[in-house]
Short mmCIF file of C-alpha atoms and ligand atoms in Angstrom, two decimals:
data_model
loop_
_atom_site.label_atom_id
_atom_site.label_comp_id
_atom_site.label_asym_id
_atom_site.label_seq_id
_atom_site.Cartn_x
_atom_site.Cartn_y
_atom_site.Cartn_z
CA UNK A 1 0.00 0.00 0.00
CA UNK A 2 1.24 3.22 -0.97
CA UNK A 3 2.24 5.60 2.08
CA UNK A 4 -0.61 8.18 0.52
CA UNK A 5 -2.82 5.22 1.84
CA UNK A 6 -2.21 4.60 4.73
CA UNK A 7 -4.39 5.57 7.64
CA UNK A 8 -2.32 8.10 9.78
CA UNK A 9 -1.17 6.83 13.07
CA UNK A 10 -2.95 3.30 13.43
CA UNK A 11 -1.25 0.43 14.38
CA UNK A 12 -0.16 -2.53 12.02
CA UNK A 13 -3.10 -3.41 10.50
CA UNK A 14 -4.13 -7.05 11.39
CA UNK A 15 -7.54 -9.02 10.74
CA UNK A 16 -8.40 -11.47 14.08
CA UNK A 17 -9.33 -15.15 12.42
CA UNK A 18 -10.55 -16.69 15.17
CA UNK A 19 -7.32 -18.21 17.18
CA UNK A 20 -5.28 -16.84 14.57
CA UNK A 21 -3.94 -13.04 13.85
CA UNK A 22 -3.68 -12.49 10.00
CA UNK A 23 -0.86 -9.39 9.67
CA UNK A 24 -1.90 -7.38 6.93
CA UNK A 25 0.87 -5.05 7.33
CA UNK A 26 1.50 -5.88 3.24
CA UNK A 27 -0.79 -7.76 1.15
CA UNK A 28 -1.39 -10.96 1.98
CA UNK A 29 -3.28 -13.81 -1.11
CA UNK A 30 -6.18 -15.83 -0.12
CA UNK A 31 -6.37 -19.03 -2.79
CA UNK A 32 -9.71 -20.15 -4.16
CA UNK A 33 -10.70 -23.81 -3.26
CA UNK A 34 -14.38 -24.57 -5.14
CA UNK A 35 -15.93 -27.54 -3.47
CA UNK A 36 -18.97 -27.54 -6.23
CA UNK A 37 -19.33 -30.10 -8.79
CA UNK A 38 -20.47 -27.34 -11.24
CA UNK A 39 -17.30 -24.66 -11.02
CA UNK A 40 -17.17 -23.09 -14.55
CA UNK A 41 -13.82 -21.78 -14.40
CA UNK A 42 -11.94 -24.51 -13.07
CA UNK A 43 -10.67 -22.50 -10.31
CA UNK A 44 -9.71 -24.97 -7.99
CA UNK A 45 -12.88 -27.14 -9.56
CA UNK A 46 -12.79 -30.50 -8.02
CA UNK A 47 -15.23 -32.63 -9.91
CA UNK A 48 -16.92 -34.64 -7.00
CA UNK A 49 -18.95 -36.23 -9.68
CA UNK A 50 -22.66 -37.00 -9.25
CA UNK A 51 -22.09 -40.76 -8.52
CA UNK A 52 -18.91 -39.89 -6.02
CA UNK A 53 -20.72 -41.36 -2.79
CA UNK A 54 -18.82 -42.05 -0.20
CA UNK A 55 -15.88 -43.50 -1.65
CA UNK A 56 -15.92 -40.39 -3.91
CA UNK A 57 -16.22 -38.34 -0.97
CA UNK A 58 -12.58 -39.30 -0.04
CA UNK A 59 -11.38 -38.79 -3.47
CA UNK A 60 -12.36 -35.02 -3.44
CA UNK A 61 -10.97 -34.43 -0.34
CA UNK A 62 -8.06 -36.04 -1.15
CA UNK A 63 -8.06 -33.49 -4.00
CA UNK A 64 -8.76 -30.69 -2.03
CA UNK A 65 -5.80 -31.72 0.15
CA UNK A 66 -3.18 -31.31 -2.90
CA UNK A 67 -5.02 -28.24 -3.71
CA UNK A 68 -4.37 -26.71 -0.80
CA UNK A 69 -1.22 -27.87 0.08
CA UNK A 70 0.41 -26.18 -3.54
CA UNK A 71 -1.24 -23.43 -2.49
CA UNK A 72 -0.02 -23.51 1.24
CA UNK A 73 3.52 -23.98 -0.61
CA UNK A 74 2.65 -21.03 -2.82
CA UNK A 75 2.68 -18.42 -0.31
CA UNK A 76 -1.29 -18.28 0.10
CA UNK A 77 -2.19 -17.26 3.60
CA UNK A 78 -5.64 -18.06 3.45
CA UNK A 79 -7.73 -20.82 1.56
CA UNK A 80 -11.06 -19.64 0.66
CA UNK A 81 -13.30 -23.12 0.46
CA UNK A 82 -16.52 -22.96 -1.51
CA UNK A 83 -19.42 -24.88 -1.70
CA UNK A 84 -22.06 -22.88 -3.36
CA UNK A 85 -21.80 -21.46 -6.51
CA UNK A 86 -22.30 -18.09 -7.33
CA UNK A 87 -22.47 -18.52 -11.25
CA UNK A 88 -25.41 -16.72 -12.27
CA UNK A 89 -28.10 -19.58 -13.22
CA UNK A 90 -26.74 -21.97 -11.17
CA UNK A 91 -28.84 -24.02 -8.68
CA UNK A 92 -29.36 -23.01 -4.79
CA UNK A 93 -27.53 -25.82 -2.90
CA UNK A 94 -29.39 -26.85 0.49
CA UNK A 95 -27.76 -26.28 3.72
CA UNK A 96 -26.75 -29.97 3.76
CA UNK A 97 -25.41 -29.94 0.57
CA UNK A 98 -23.24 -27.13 1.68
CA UNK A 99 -22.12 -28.82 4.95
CA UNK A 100 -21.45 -32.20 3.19
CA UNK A 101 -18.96 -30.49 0.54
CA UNK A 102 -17.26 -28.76 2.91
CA UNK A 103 -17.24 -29.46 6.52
CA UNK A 104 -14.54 -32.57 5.61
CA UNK A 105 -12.66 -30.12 3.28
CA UNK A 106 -12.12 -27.52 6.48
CA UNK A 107 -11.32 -30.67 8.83
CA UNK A 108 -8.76 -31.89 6.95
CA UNK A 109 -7.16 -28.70 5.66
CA UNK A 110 -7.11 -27.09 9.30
CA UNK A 111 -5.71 -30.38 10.84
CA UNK A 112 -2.89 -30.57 8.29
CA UNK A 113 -2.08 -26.95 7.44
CA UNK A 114 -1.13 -23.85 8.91
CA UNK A 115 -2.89 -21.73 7.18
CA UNK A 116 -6.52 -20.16 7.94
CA UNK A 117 -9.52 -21.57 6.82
CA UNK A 118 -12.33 -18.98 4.99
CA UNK A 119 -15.53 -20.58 4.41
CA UNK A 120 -17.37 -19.16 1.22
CA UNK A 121 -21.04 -19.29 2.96
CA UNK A 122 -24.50 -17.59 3.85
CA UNK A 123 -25.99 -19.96 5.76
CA UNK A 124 -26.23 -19.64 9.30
CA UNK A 125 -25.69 -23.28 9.91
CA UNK A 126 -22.74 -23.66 7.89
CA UNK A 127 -21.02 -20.89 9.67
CA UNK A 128 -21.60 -22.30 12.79
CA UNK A 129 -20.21 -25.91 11.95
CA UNK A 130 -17.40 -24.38 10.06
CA UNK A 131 -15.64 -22.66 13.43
CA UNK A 132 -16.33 -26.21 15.02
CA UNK A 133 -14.20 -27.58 12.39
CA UNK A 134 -11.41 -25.03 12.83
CA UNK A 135 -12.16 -22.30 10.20
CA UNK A 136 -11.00 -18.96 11.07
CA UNK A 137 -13.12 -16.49 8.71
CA UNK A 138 -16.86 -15.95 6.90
CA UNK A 139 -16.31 -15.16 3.26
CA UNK A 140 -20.26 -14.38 2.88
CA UNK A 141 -21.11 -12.69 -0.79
CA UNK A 142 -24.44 -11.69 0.89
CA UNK A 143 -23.27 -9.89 3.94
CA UNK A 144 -24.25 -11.83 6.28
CA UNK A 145 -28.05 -10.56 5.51
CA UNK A 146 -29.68 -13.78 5.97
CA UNK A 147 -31.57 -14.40 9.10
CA UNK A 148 -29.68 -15.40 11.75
CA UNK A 149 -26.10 -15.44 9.75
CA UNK A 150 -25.12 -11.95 12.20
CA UNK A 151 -25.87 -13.98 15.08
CA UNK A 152 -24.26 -17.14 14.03
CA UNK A 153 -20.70 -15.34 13.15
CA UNK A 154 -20.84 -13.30 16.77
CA UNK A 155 -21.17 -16.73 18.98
CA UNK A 156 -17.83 -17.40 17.27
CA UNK A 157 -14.63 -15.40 17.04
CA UNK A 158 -13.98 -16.17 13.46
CA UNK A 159 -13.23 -13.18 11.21
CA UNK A 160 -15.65 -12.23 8.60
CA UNK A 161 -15.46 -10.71 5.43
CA UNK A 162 -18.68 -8.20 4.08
CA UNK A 163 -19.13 -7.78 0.49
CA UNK A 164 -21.05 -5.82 -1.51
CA UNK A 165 -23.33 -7.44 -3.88
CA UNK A 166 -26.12 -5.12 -5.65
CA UNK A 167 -29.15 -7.85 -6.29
CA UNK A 168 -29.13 -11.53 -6.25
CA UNK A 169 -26.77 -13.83 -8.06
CA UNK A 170 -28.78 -14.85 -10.63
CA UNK A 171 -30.28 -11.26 -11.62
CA UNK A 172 -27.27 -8.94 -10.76
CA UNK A 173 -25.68 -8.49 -13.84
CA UNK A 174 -28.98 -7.41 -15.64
CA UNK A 175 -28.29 -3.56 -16.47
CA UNK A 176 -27.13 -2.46 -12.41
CA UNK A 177 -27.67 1.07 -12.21
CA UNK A 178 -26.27 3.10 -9.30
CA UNK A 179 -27.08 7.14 -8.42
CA UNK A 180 -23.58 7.48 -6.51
CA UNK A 181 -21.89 4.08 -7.02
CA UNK A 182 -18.77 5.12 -3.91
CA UNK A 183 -21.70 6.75 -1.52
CA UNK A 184 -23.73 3.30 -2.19
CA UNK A 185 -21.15 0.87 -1.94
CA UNK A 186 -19.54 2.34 0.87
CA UNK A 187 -23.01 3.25 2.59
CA UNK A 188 -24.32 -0.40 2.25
CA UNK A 189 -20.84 -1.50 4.09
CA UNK A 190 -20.38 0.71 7.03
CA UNK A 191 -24.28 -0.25 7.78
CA UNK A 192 -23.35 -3.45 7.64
CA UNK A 193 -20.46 -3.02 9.78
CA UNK A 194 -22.92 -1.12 12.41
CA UNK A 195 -24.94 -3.88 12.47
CA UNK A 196 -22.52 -6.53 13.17
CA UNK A 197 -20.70 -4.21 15.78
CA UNK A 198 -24.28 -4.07 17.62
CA UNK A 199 -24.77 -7.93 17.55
CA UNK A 200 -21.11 -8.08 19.13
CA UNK A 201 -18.58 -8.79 16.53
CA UNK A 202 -15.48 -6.49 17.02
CA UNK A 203 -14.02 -4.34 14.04
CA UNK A 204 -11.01 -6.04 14.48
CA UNK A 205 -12.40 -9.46 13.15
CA UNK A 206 -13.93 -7.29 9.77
CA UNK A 207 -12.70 -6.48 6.31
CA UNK A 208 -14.95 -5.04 3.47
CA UNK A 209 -14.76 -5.38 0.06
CA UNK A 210 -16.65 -3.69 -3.14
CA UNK A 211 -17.69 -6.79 -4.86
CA UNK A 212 -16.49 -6.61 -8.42
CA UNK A 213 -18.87 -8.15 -10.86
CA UNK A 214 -21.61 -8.74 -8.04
CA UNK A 215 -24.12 -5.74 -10.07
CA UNK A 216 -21.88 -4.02 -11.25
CA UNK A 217 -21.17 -2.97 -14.78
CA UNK A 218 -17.68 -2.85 -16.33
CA UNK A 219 -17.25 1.03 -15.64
CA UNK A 220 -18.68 0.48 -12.25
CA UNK A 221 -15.95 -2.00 -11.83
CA UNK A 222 -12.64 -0.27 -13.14
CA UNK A 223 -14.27 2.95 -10.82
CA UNK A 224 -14.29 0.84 -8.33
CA UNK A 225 -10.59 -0.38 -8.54
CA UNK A 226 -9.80 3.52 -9.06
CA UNK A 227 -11.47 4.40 -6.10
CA UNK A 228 -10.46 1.88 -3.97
CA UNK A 229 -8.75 4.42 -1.54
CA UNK A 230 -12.14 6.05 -0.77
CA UNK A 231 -13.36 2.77 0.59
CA UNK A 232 -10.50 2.69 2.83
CA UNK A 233 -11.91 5.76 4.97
CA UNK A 234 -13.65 2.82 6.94
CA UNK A 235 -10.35 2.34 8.34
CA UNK A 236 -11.03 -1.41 7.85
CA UNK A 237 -8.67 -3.56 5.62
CA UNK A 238 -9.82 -4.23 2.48
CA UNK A 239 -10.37 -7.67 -0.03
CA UNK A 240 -10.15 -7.25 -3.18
CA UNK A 241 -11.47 -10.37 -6.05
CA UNK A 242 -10.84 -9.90 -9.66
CA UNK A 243 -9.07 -13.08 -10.86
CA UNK A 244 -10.27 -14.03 -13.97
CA UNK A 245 -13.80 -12.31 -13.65
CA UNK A 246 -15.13 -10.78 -17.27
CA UNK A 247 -13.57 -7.43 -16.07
CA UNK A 248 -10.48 -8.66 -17.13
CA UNK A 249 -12.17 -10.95 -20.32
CA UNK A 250 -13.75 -8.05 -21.74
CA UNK A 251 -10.69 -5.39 -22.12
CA UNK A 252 -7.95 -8.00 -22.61
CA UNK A 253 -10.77 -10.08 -24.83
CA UNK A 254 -9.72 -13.94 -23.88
CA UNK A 255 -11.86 -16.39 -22.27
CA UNK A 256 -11.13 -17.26 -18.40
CA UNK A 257 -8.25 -19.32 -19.27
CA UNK A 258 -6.26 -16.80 -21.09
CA UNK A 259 -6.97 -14.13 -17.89
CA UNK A 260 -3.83 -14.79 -15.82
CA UNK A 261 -1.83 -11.51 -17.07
CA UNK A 262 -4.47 -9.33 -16.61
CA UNK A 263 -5.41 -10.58 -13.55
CA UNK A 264 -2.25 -10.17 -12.06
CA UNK A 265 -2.21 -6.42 -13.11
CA UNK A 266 -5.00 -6.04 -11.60
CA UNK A 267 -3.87 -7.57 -8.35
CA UNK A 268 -0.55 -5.34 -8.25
CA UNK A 269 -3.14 -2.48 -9.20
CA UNK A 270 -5.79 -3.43 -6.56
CA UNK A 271 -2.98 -3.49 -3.78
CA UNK A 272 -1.02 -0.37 -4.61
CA UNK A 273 -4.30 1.42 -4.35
CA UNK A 274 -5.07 -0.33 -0.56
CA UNK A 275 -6.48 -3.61 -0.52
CA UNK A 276 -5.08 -6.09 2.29
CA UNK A 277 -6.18 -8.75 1.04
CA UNK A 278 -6.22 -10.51 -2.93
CA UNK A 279 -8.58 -13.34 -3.73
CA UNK A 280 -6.79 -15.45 -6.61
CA UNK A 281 -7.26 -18.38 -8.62
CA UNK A 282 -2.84 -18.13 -8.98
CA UNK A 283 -0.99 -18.59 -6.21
CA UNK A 284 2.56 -18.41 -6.82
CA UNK A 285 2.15 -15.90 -9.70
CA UNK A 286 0.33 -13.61 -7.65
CA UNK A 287 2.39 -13.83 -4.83
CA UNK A 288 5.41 -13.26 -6.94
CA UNK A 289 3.72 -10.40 -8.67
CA UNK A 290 3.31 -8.52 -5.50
CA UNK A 291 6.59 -9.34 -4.41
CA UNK A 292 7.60 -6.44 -7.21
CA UNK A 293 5.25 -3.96 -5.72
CA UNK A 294 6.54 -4.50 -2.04
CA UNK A 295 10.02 -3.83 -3.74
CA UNK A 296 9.08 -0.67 -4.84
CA UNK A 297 7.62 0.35 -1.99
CA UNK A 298 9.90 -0.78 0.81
CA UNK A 299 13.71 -0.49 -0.50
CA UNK A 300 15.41 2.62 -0.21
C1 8Y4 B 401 -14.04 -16.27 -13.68
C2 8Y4 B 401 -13.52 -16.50 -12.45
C3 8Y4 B 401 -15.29 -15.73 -13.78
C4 8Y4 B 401 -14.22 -16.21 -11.31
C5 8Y4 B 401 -16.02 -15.43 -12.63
C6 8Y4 B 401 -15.48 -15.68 -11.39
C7 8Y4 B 401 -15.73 -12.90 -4.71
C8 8Y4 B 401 -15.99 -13.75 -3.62
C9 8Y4 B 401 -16.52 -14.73 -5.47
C10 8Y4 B 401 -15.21 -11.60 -4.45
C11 8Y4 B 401 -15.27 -12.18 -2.11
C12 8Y4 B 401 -15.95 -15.45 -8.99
C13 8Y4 B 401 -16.91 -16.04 -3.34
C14 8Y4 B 401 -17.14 -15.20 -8.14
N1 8Y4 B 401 -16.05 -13.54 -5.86
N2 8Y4 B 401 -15.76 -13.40 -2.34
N3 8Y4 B 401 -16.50 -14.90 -4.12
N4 8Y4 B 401 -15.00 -11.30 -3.12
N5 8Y4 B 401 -15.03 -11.78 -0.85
N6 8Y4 B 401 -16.27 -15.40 -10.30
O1 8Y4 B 401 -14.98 -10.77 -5.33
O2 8Y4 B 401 -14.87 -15.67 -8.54
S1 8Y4 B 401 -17.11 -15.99 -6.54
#
């Protein structure tokens, strides 16, 4: 982060995971594990299969397991395990679908790895079995706005991550419209924040993030990576998720698998301009990648 960005006279900025203190004093990668049978972009896809039963079971945990541990290897600090897709279309998973895919996946990561567990979820339940099976942080897309999702994260001491997200999945993308895009997105978090704060989850354990592609259009989204530094006035770190999304398919015009290069600009972009925290589909790459911007930054 830039020293222009920096909020004057705070403390090393950390983010409390539970047990765990994440030190976000540079910017730290969280690595996408998908857990659904259905992930389009093979971003850590997994393939349970529809026949996997039990036996299958194993197999994609197995999987997950060698996922994870390249990852680990990689330089990721966090592993971001989901089980419900957010491709727009795709089917609502029940809350027992969700705890079946990944309930084993958090066991066996957290009792093999150091490295902090997030938990892609909205649902109440599955945030409450996750911190029994060692997960440190609530990835939730929706903000924790389901009922009883507040209450579930605040009988833990897991950190939690709010996003923005104009609409639902499955409608978002049709034509968002916003009057004051910053005022909105920013607005919608610090209420959010309130509202956790009131049901007893500390601002230490909370990062925000903008929510590219979730209702937003492609302007709305480069504005957003612009204007990053305005959503840092919150004074809470900040997680930033553009790997591979069609921000970076429409200007650099390849399909997902041709998105690594642009992605990792927009990673090195995304942290000079203040975010703590970059959600990737590449590791090492992206690790490496802001390995040049701390260079610039720190040497004399
Ligand atoms: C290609 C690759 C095309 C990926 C689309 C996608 C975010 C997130 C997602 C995010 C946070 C995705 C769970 C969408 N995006 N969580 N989750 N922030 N906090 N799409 O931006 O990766 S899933």
């Amino acid at each position: 982060m830039s020293s222009q960005h920096l909020a004057s006279g705070c403390l090393a900025p950390t983010l409390q995971c539970g047990a765990r203190v994440l030190d976000l004093s540079s910017p730290r990668v969280m690595g996408i594990l998908n857990v659904t049978p259905d992930s389009f972009s093979d971003g850590g896809a997994l393939g349970t299969g529809a026949d996997a039963g039990s036996a299958g079971f194993f197999v994609s945990v197995d999987k997950a397991l060698r996922r994870t541990e390249r990852m680990v290897e990689d330089g990721a600090a966090i592993i971001d395990v989901g089980g419900e897709s957010t491709r727009p279309g795709a089917a609502g998973v029940t809350g027992q679908q969700e705890l079946d895919r990944v309930i084993p996946v958090i066991e066996a990561i957290t009792q093999r790895f150091d490295v902090i567990v997030s938990v892609d979820t909205s649902a109440p339940l599955v945030i409450r079995e996750a911190a029994l099976a060692g997960a440190g942080l609530i990835n939730d897309i929706r903000a924790l706005r389901r009922d009883g999702a507040i209450d579930a994260v605040a009988a833990t001491s897991m950190g939690l991550c709010l996003m923005h997200m104009k609409g639902e999945p499955g409608t978002m993308q049709q034509a968002p419209v916003y009057d004051d895009l910053l005022a909105e997105v920013l607005g919608f978090l610090q209420q959010r924040v309130s509202d956790c704060e009131r049901a007893g989850i500390a601002r230490g354990r909370i990062c925000l993030d903008p929510g590219f592609g979730f209702g937003k259009t492609l302007a709305h989204n480069y504005r957003l990576l612009r204007e990053l530094p305005t959503l840092l006035a919150a004074g809470l770190p900040v997680l930033a998720g553009i790997s591979r999304k069609s921000m970076i398919g429409a200007v650099v015009e390849r399909e997902v698998d041709g998105r690594l290069p642009g992605s990792l600009a927009a990673a090195v972009l995304a942290a000079e301009h203040g975010a703590s925290i970059i959600r990737v589909h590449d590791v090492a790459e992206t690790v490496d990648a802001l390995k040049v911007l701390q260079a610039m930054q720190s040497l004399p």
